[in-house]
Amino acid sequence: MHTASGAFSALADAWVATKGGATGVLSVTTVQTFASTWLAVRLGAFQLMHPDLAVKVDTSSRLADFGRDGMDIGIRTGTGKWPGLGAHYLFKADYTPMLSPRLVRSVGGIRHPQDLYKLPLCCSSDPWWKIWFEAAGARFEPDRIIAGPELGTQAYDAMAALTDQGVAILTRNLYSSLLTTGQLIQPFEAQGSDGDGYWLVHSEGRRNTPKIRLFRDWVLAETADVRAREQRGA
């Protein structure tokens, strides 16, 4: 069944390629955090550039089966190794604590990692906290933690931080705009890492499909500055 549907997709892609355009629907699967932060604020510009191509976004925590689920593009976190898929690196998934200016003022400032124990930590059981404290050269002391909201995703944790409910540990590359506007504060330069990054993926056999190529090239261009900063160590 998968073989037949794959062959049909390849024939359809070949027909569109001969027409030289990208039309129809582009199905993108990604996690909610990426969709609600990075993609939501940029997708409108892509749609204006390509009005004949409708982008349909599916947010799910599970890994899509590209042959079975009919997806064209995926944005995933990991190390870039998924059998049968072409993977294109976007940026690091490193993380760091962020909180609202009002919450910072409520404790007279945040100067040392240990000052975070004065405030509720969102998703306090998340292993990211221990990794980050150690990356910051500080002792991780779970007995001192004030448990904050346990909301399950970075997108919700960020909202909790914006509304003064606690300190969220977030991927800086996804929330840099909130830092730029001053809605959130990153009190420390240190970032934690589990080695993962964000990657754009698609079936290897469909890499030259016009709609996939257009979206892939657009995302890579939009993330080029972030990769350049990473290479400079900034």
Short mmCIF file of C-alpha atoms in Angstrom, two decimals:
data_model
loop_
_atom_site.label_atom_id
_atom_site.label_comp_id
_atom_site.label_asym_id
_atom_site.label_seq_id
_atom_site.Cartn_x
_atom_site.Cartn_y
_atom_site.Cartn_z
CA MET A 1 0.00 0.00 0.00
CA HIS A 2 2.76 2.43 0.96
CA THR A 3 4.67 1.53 -2.19
CA ALA A 4 1.66 2.27 -4.41
CA SER A 5 0.90 5.59 -2.74
CA GLY A 6 4.58 6.54 -2.91
CA ALA A 7 4.67 5.84 -6.62
CA PHE A 8 1.52 7.89 -7.15
CA SER A 9 3.04 10.82 -5.23
CA ALA A 10 6.20 10.62 -7.33
CA LEU A 11 4.15 10.72 -10.55
CA ALA A 12 2.15 13.69 -9.29
CA ASP A 13 5.34 15.52 -8.30
CA ALA A 14 6.83 14.87 -11.72
CA TRP A 15 3.74 16.29 -13.41
CA VAL A 16 3.83 19.46 -11.29
CA ALA A 17 7.57 19.82 -11.99
CA THR A 18 6.89 19.86 -15.74
CA LYS A 19 4.45 22.74 -15.17
CA GLY A 20 7.21 24.65 -13.38
CA GLY A 21 5.08 25.82 -10.48
CA ALA A 22 4.02 25.01 -6.94
CA THR A 23 0.28 24.77 -6.37
CA GLY A 24 -2.18 22.91 -4.19
CA VAL A 25 -1.62 22.12 -0.51
CA LEU A 26 1.68 21.80 1.37
CA SER A 27 1.26 19.76 4.55
CA VAL A 28 3.69 20.63 7.35
CA THR A 29 3.97 18.67 10.58
CA THR A 30 5.68 20.22 13.58
CA VAL A 31 5.48 20.59 17.34
CA GLN A 32 3.19 23.20 18.85
CA THR A 33 6.06 25.28 20.22
CA PHE A 34 7.65 25.83 16.81
CA ALA A 35 4.28 26.42 15.13
CA SER A 36 3.10 29.01 17.66
CA THR A 37 6.36 30.96 17.86
CA TRP A 38 8.61 30.79 14.81
CA LEU A 39 6.16 29.68 12.11
CA ALA A 40 3.05 31.66 13.09
CA VAL A 41 4.75 35.05 12.76
CA ARG A 42 6.35 34.28 9.38
CA LEU A 43 3.97 32.04 7.47
CA GLY A 44 1.84 34.92 6.21
CA ALA A 45 4.80 36.32 4.29
CA PHE A 46 5.40 32.97 2.59
CA GLN A 47 1.72 32.72 1.64
CA LEU A 48 1.82 36.20 0.07
CA MET A 49 4.81 35.18 -2.03
CA HIS A 50 3.10 31.93 -3.13
CA PRO A 51 -0.67 32.53 -3.21
CA ASP A 52 -1.35 29.35 -5.21
CA LEU A 53 0.16 27.16 -2.52
CA ALA A 54 -1.87 26.66 0.66
CA VAL A 55 0.13 25.62 3.73
CA LYS A 56 -1.63 23.29 6.16
CA VAL A 57 0.09 22.92 9.54
CA ASP A 58 -0.42 19.91 11.80
CA THR A 59 0.88 20.20 15.36
CA SER A 60 1.60 16.96 17.11
CA SER A 61 4.16 15.56 19.52
CA ARG A 62 4.36 12.27 17.61
CA LEU A 63 6.65 11.66 14.66
CA ALA A 64 4.68 11.59 11.43
CA ASP A 65 5.05 8.70 9.02
CA PHE A 66 5.55 10.58 5.75
CA GLY A 67 4.37 7.66 3.61
CA ARG A 68 1.24 6.96 5.63
CA ASP A 69 0.22 10.38 6.92
CA GLY A 70 0.54 12.33 3.68
CA MET A 71 2.89 14.98 5.06
CA ASP A 72 5.25 16.92 2.81
CA ILE A 73 7.51 18.70 5.32
CA GLY A 74 8.36 18.20 8.97
CA ILE A 75 10.10 20.39 11.53
CA ARG A 76 11.63 18.16 14.21
CA THR A 77 14.00 18.33 17.13
CA GLY A 78 16.80 15.81 17.30
CA THR A 79 20.21 15.09 15.83
CA GLY A 80 19.16 15.04 12.18
CA LYS A 81 19.20 11.29 11.66
CA TRP A 82 15.88 9.82 10.53
CA PRO A 83 15.93 6.88 8.09
CA GLY A 84 14.58 7.73 4.64
CA LEU A 85 14.37 11.45 5.30
CA GLY A 86 16.49 14.32 4.06
CA ALA A 87 17.31 16.61 7.01
CA HIS A 88 18.35 20.27 6.93
CA TYR A 89 19.72 21.90 10.08
CA LEU A 90 17.96 25.10 11.20
CA PHE A 91 19.34 26.05 14.63
CA LYS A 92 20.15 24.82 18.13
CA ALA A 93 17.42 23.83 20.56
CA ASP A 94 19.42 25.15 23.54
CA TYR A 95 17.47 26.56 26.48
CA THR A 96 17.74 29.09 29.28
CA PRO A 97 15.51 30.58 32.02
CA MET A 98 13.32 33.54 31.08
CA LEU A 99 10.92 35.60 33.18
CA SER A 100 8.97 38.84 33.13
CA PRO A 101 10.51 42.15 34.26
CA ARG A 102 7.84 42.43 36.93
CA LEU A 103 8.81 39.07 38.42
CA VAL A 104 12.47 40.13 38.43
CA ARG A 105 11.54 43.28 40.38
CA SER A 106 9.43 41.31 42.84
CA VAL A 107 12.56 39.73 44.34
CA GLY A 108 14.84 42.73 43.98
CA GLY A 109 16.65 41.42 40.90
CA ILE A 110 18.17 38.18 39.63
CA ARG A 111 21.97 38.27 39.90
CA HIS A 112 22.97 34.67 40.58
CA PRO A 113 21.45 31.35 39.45
CA GLN A 114 20.51 30.63 43.08
CA ASP A 115 18.20 33.67 43.00
CA LEU A 116 15.86 31.65 40.78
CA TYR A 117 14.96 29.53 43.82
CA LYS A 118 13.08 32.56 45.17
CA LEU A 119 10.49 32.19 42.41
CA PRO A 120 8.23 29.43 41.04
CA LEU A 121 9.87 27.40 38.27
CA CYS A 122 7.55 26.30 35.47
CA CYS A 123 7.70 22.54 34.79
CA SER A 124 10.11 22.22 37.72
CA SER A 125 10.48 18.45 37.19
CA ASP A 126 11.81 18.96 33.66
CA PRO A 127 15.40 17.58 33.31
CA TRP A 128 16.30 20.80 31.51
CA TRP A 129 16.52 22.62 34.85
CA LYS A 130 19.26 20.38 36.20
CA ILE A 131 21.18 20.58 32.92
CA TRP A 132 20.92 24.36 32.88
CA PHE A 133 22.03 24.92 36.49
CA GLU A 134 25.09 22.75 35.88
CA ALA A 135 25.84 24.57 32.60
CA ALA A 136 25.67 27.84 34.56
CA GLY A 137 28.23 26.50 37.03
CA ALA A 138 25.71 26.39 39.86
CA ARG A 139 24.60 23.61 42.14
CA PHE A 140 21.20 22.15 41.33
CA GLU A 141 19.16 22.00 44.55
CA PRO A 142 15.74 20.42 43.87
CA ASP A 143 14.70 20.75 47.53
CA ARG A 144 14.79 24.53 47.18
CA ILE A 145 12.54 24.65 44.14
CA ILE A 146 9.17 26.39 44.39
CA ALA A 147 7.02 24.43 41.96
CA GLY A 148 5.30 26.56 39.34
CA PRO A 149 2.70 25.64 36.71
CA GLU A 150 3.14 22.23 35.05
CA LEU A 151 1.76 23.00 31.59
CA GLY A 152 3.62 20.48 29.42
CA THR A 153 4.86 22.61 26.53
CA GLN A 154 7.16 25.57 26.06
CA ALA A 155 4.35 27.53 24.40
CA TYR A 156 2.27 27.39 27.59
CA ASP A 157 5.29 27.92 29.84
CA ALA A 158 6.09 31.11 27.93
CA MET A 159 2.56 32.38 28.52
CA ALA A 160 2.93 31.62 32.23
CA ALA A 161 6.18 33.60 32.30
CA LEU A 162 4.60 36.52 30.41
CA THR A 163 1.80 36.66 32.99
CA ASP A 164 4.19 36.65 35.99
CA GLN A 165 3.34 33.09 37.09
CA GLY A 166 6.91 31.80 37.18
CA VAL A 167 10.26 31.36 35.48
CA ALA A 168 10.12 29.36 32.25
CA ILE A 169 13.01 27.49 30.70
CA LEU A 170 12.74 28.15 26.97
CA THR A 171 14.60 27.67 23.70
CA ARG A 172 16.17 31.07 23.14
CA ASN A 173 16.09 30.80 19.36
CA LEU A 174 12.30 30.53 19.47
CA TYR A 175 11.65 33.34 21.95
CA SER A 176 14.25 35.94 20.98
CA SER A 177 11.53 38.37 19.87
CA LEU A 178 10.09 38.49 23.41
CA LEU A 179 13.57 39.31 24.70
CA THR A 180 14.03 42.03 22.08
CA THR A 181 10.75 43.70 23.04
CA GLY A 182 11.53 43.40 26.75
CA GLN A 183 8.46 41.29 27.51
CA LEU A 184 10.77 38.62 28.90
CA ILE A 185 14.23 38.83 30.39
CA GLN A 186 17.06 36.32 30.04
CA PRO A 187 19.04 36.91 33.24
CA PHE A 188 22.02 34.69 32.35
CA GLU A 189 24.03 34.02 29.20
CA ALA A 190 24.44 30.32 30.05
CA GLN A 191 22.37 27.91 28.01
CA GLY A 192 21.68 24.25 28.55
CA SER A 193 21.89 21.70 25.76
CA ASP A 194 21.01 18.06 25.25
CA GLY A 195 22.60 18.09 21.80
CA ASP A 196 19.34 18.54 19.88
CA GLY A 197 18.60 21.06 17.18
CA TYR A 198 15.65 21.99 15.01
CA TRP A 199 15.66 20.35 11.57
CA LEU A 200 13.51 20.56 8.47
CA VAL A 201 12.85 17.09 7.06
CA HIS A 202 11.12 15.56 4.04
CA SER A 203 11.12 12.27 2.17
CA GLU A 204 14.48 11.89 0.44
CA GLY A 205 12.82 10.92 -2.83
CA ARG A 206 10.77 14.15 -2.95
CA ARG A 207 13.56 16.66 -2.35
CA ASN A 208 13.05 18.29 -5.78
CA THR A 209 9.26 18.55 -5.60
CA PRO A 210 8.54 22.24 -6.35
CA LYS A 211 6.40 22.96 -3.28
CA ILE A 212 8.84 21.20 -0.97
CA ARG A 213 11.83 22.93 -2.53
CA LEU A 214 10.17 26.37 -2.23
CA PHE A 215 9.27 25.94 1.44
CA ARG A 216 12.62 24.37 2.33
CA ASP A 217 14.60 27.15 0.69
CA TRP A 218 12.43 29.80 2.36
CA VAL A 219 12.86 28.32 5.86
CA LEU A 220 16.61 27.93 5.37
CA ALA A 221 16.88 31.56 4.23
CA GLU A 222 14.81 32.74 7.20
CA THR A 223 17.06 30.91 9.66
CA ALA A 224 20.39 31.74 7.99
CA ASP A 225 21.17 34.62 10.39
CA VAL A 226 20.71 32.36 13.43
CA ARG A 227 23.10 29.77 12.02
CA ALA A 228 25.61 32.49 11.23
CA ARG A 229 25.47 33.73 14.85
CA GLU A 230 25.97 30.19 16.09
CA GLN A 231 29.07 29.81 13.92
CA ARG A 232 30.45 33.07 15.32
CA GLY A 233 29.71 31.84 18.83
CA ALA A 234 27.47 34.83 19.49
#
